[in-house]
PDB file of C-alpha atoms in Angstrom:
ATOM      1  CA  MET A  11       0.000   0.000   0.000  1.00 74.00           C
ATOM      2  CA  THR A  12       1.447   3.339  -1.031  1.00 86.00           C
ATOM      3  CA  ALA A  13       1.415   6.396   1.179  1.00 93.00           C
ATOM      4  CA  THR A  14      -0.904   8.162  -1.256  1.00 93.00           C
ATOM      5  CA  PHE A  15      -3.428   5.334  -1.135  1.00 95.00           C
ATOM      6  CA  ALA A  16      -3.222   5.097   2.661  1.00 95.00           C
ATOM      7  CA  THR A  17      -3.845   8.832   3.000  1.00 95.00           C
ATOM      8  CA  LEU A  18      -6.777   8.853   0.587  1.00 96.00           C
ATOM      9  CA  LYS A  19      -8.304   5.712   2.087  1.00 96.00           C
ATOM     10  CA  ASP A  20      -8.069   7.127   5.612  1.00 96.00           C
ATOM     11  CA  LYS A  21      -9.657  10.415   4.593  1.00 96.00           C
ATOM     12  CA  TYR A  22     -12.324   9.146   2.176  1.00 95.00           C
ATOM     13  CA  SER A  23     -12.785   5.364   1.796  1.00 95.00           C
ATOM     14  CA  VAL A  24     -12.024   2.725  -0.819  1.00 96.00           C
ATOM     15  CA  LEU A  25     -14.415   4.459  -3.224  1.00 97.00           C
ATOM     16  CA  LEU A  26     -14.469   8.160  -4.073  1.00 97.00           C
ATOM     17  CA  THR A  27     -17.459  10.197  -5.132  1.00 97.00           C
ATOM     18  CA  LEU A  28     -17.121  12.687  -7.965  1.00 96.00           C
ATOM     19  CA  THR A  29     -17.138  15.510  -5.415  1.00 97.00           C
ATOM     20  CA  GLN A  30     -14.319  13.914  -3.423  1.00 97.00           C
ATOM     21  CA  LEU A  31     -12.271  13.276  -6.566  1.00 97.00           C
ATOM     22  CA  ALA A  32     -12.797  16.885  -7.628  1.00 97.00           C
ATOM     23  CA  GLU A  33     -11.534  18.017  -4.215  1.00 96.00           C
ATOM     24  CA  ILE A  34      -8.412  15.859  -4.571  1.00 95.00           C
ATOM     25  CA  LEU A  35      -7.734  17.204  -8.072  1.00 93.00           C
ATOM     26  CA  ASP A  36      -8.556  20.789  -7.037  1.00 94.00           C
ATOM     27  CA  ARG A  37     -11.328  21.136  -9.619  1.00 95.00           C
ATOM     28  CA  SER A  38     -15.011  21.937  -9.408  1.00 97.00           C
ATOM     29  CA  PRO A  39     -17.272  18.879  -9.446  1.00 96.00           C
ATOM     30  CA  ASP A  40     -19.207  20.149 -12.485  1.00 96.00           C
ATOM     31  CA  GLY A  41     -16.026  20.978 -14.379  1.00 95.00           C
ATOM     32  CA  LEU A  42     -14.567  17.547 -13.635  1.00 95.00           C
ATOM     33  CA  ARG A  43     -17.772  15.783 -14.651  1.00 94.00           C
ATOM     34  CA  ILE A  44     -17.862  17.641 -17.955  1.00 94.00           C
ATOM     35  CA  SER A  45     -14.175  16.996 -18.600  1.00 93.00           C
ATOM     36  CA  LEU A  46     -14.549  13.290 -17.935  1.00 93.00           C
ATOM     37  CA  THR A  47     -17.537  12.935 -20.259  1.00 92.00           C
ATOM     38  CA  THR A  48     -16.287  15.062 -23.164  1.00 93.00           C
ATOM     39  CA  SER A  49     -12.489  14.858 -23.098  1.00 85.00           C
ATOM     40  CA  ARG A  50     -10.626  12.226 -25.061  1.00 88.00           C
ATOM     41  CA  SER A  51      -7.312  12.982 -23.379  1.00 90.00           C
ATOM     42  CA  ALA A  52      -5.161  10.341 -21.718  1.00 90.00           C
ATOM     43  CA  TRP A  53      -5.833  11.617 -18.193  1.00 89.00           C
ATOM     44  CA  ALA A  54      -9.611  11.485 -18.699  1.00 92.00           C
ATOM     45  CA  ARG A  55      -9.406   7.934 -20.071  1.00 93.00           C
ATOM     46  CA  SER A  56      -7.236   6.898 -17.122  1.00 94.00           C
ATOM     47  CA  ILE A  57      -9.662   8.326 -14.568  1.00 95.00           C
ATOM     48  CA  ASN A  58     -12.697   6.921 -16.377  1.00 95.00           C
ATOM     49  CA  ALA A  59     -11.080   3.473 -16.246  1.00 95.00           C
ATOM     50  CA  THR A  60     -11.347   3.618 -12.439  1.00 95.00           C
ATOM     51  CA  LYS A  61     -15.055   4.462 -12.532  1.00 96.00           C
ATOM     52  CA  ILE A  62     -17.736   2.085 -11.298  1.00 96.00           C
ATOM     53  CA  HIS A  63     -21.478   2.501 -11.018  1.00 96.00           C
ATOM     54  CA  ILE A  64     -23.500   1.268  -8.078  1.00 96.00           C
ATOM     55  CA  GLY A  65     -27.098   1.841  -8.976  1.00 96.00           C
ATOM     56  CA  ARG A  66     -27.267   5.346 -10.393  1.00 94.00           C
ATOM     57  CA  ARG A  67     -24.281   6.543  -8.403  1.00 95.00           C
ATOM     58  CA  MET A  68     -20.808   6.913  -9.846  1.00 94.00           C
ATOM     59  CA  TYR A  69     -17.683   6.122  -7.832  1.00 97.00           C
ATOM     60  CA  PHE A  70     -13.953   5.955  -8.508  1.00 97.00           C
ATOM     61  CA  ARG A  71     -11.616   3.336  -7.054  1.00 97.00           C
ATOM     62  CA  THR A  72      -9.355   5.058  -4.540  1.00 97.00           C
ATOM     63  CA  GLU A  73      -6.462   2.642  -5.017  1.00 96.00           C
ATOM     64  CA  GLN A  74      -6.347   3.229  -8.773  1.00 96.00           C
ATOM     65  CA  ILE A  75      -6.655   7.007  -8.365  1.00 96.00           C
ATOM     66  CA  ALA A  76      -3.744   6.909  -5.899  1.00 95.00           C
ATOM     67  CA  ARG A  77      -1.728   4.893  -8.421  1.00 94.00           C
ATOM     68  CA  LEU A  78      -2.443   7.482 -11.137  1.00 93.00           C
ATOM     69  CA  ILE A  79      -1.386  10.304  -8.808  1.00 92.00           C
ATOM     70  CA  ASP A  80       1.829   8.456  -7.900  1.00 92.00           C
ATOM     71  CA  GLU A  81       2.626   7.752 -11.561  1.00 89.00           C
ATOM     72  CA  GLU A  82       2.065  11.391 -12.514  1.00 84.00           C
ATOM     73  CA  PHE A  83       4.194  12.595  -9.617  1.00 79.00           C
ATOM     74  CA  SER A  84       7.057  10.230 -10.440  1.00 79.00           C
ATOM     75  CA  ALA A  85       6.882  11.147 -14.149  1.00 77.00           C
ATOM     76  CA  SER A  86       7.062  14.878 -13.409  1.00 71.00           C
ATOM     77  CA  ASN A  87       9.980  14.407 -10.997  1.00 71.00           C
ATOM     78  CA  GLY A  88      11.725  11.700 -12.999  1.00 62.00           C
TER      79      GLY A  88
END
């Protein structure tokens, strides 16, 4: 378990809501929702790959989001 995942899991849970993900990414929930539905960029595809639906609600897997954050951080510092 990475430190990023441990931190996110402790603060949120194993699943993130769109609002929580927007908070983590420092974006507005509506802006993030629109970006994820209309953008064809690599980051949007990566985040959408973590998405699951439970009933009508949309969640994102915290572990995979943490992995994406870690990969982005290591790529920018690498």
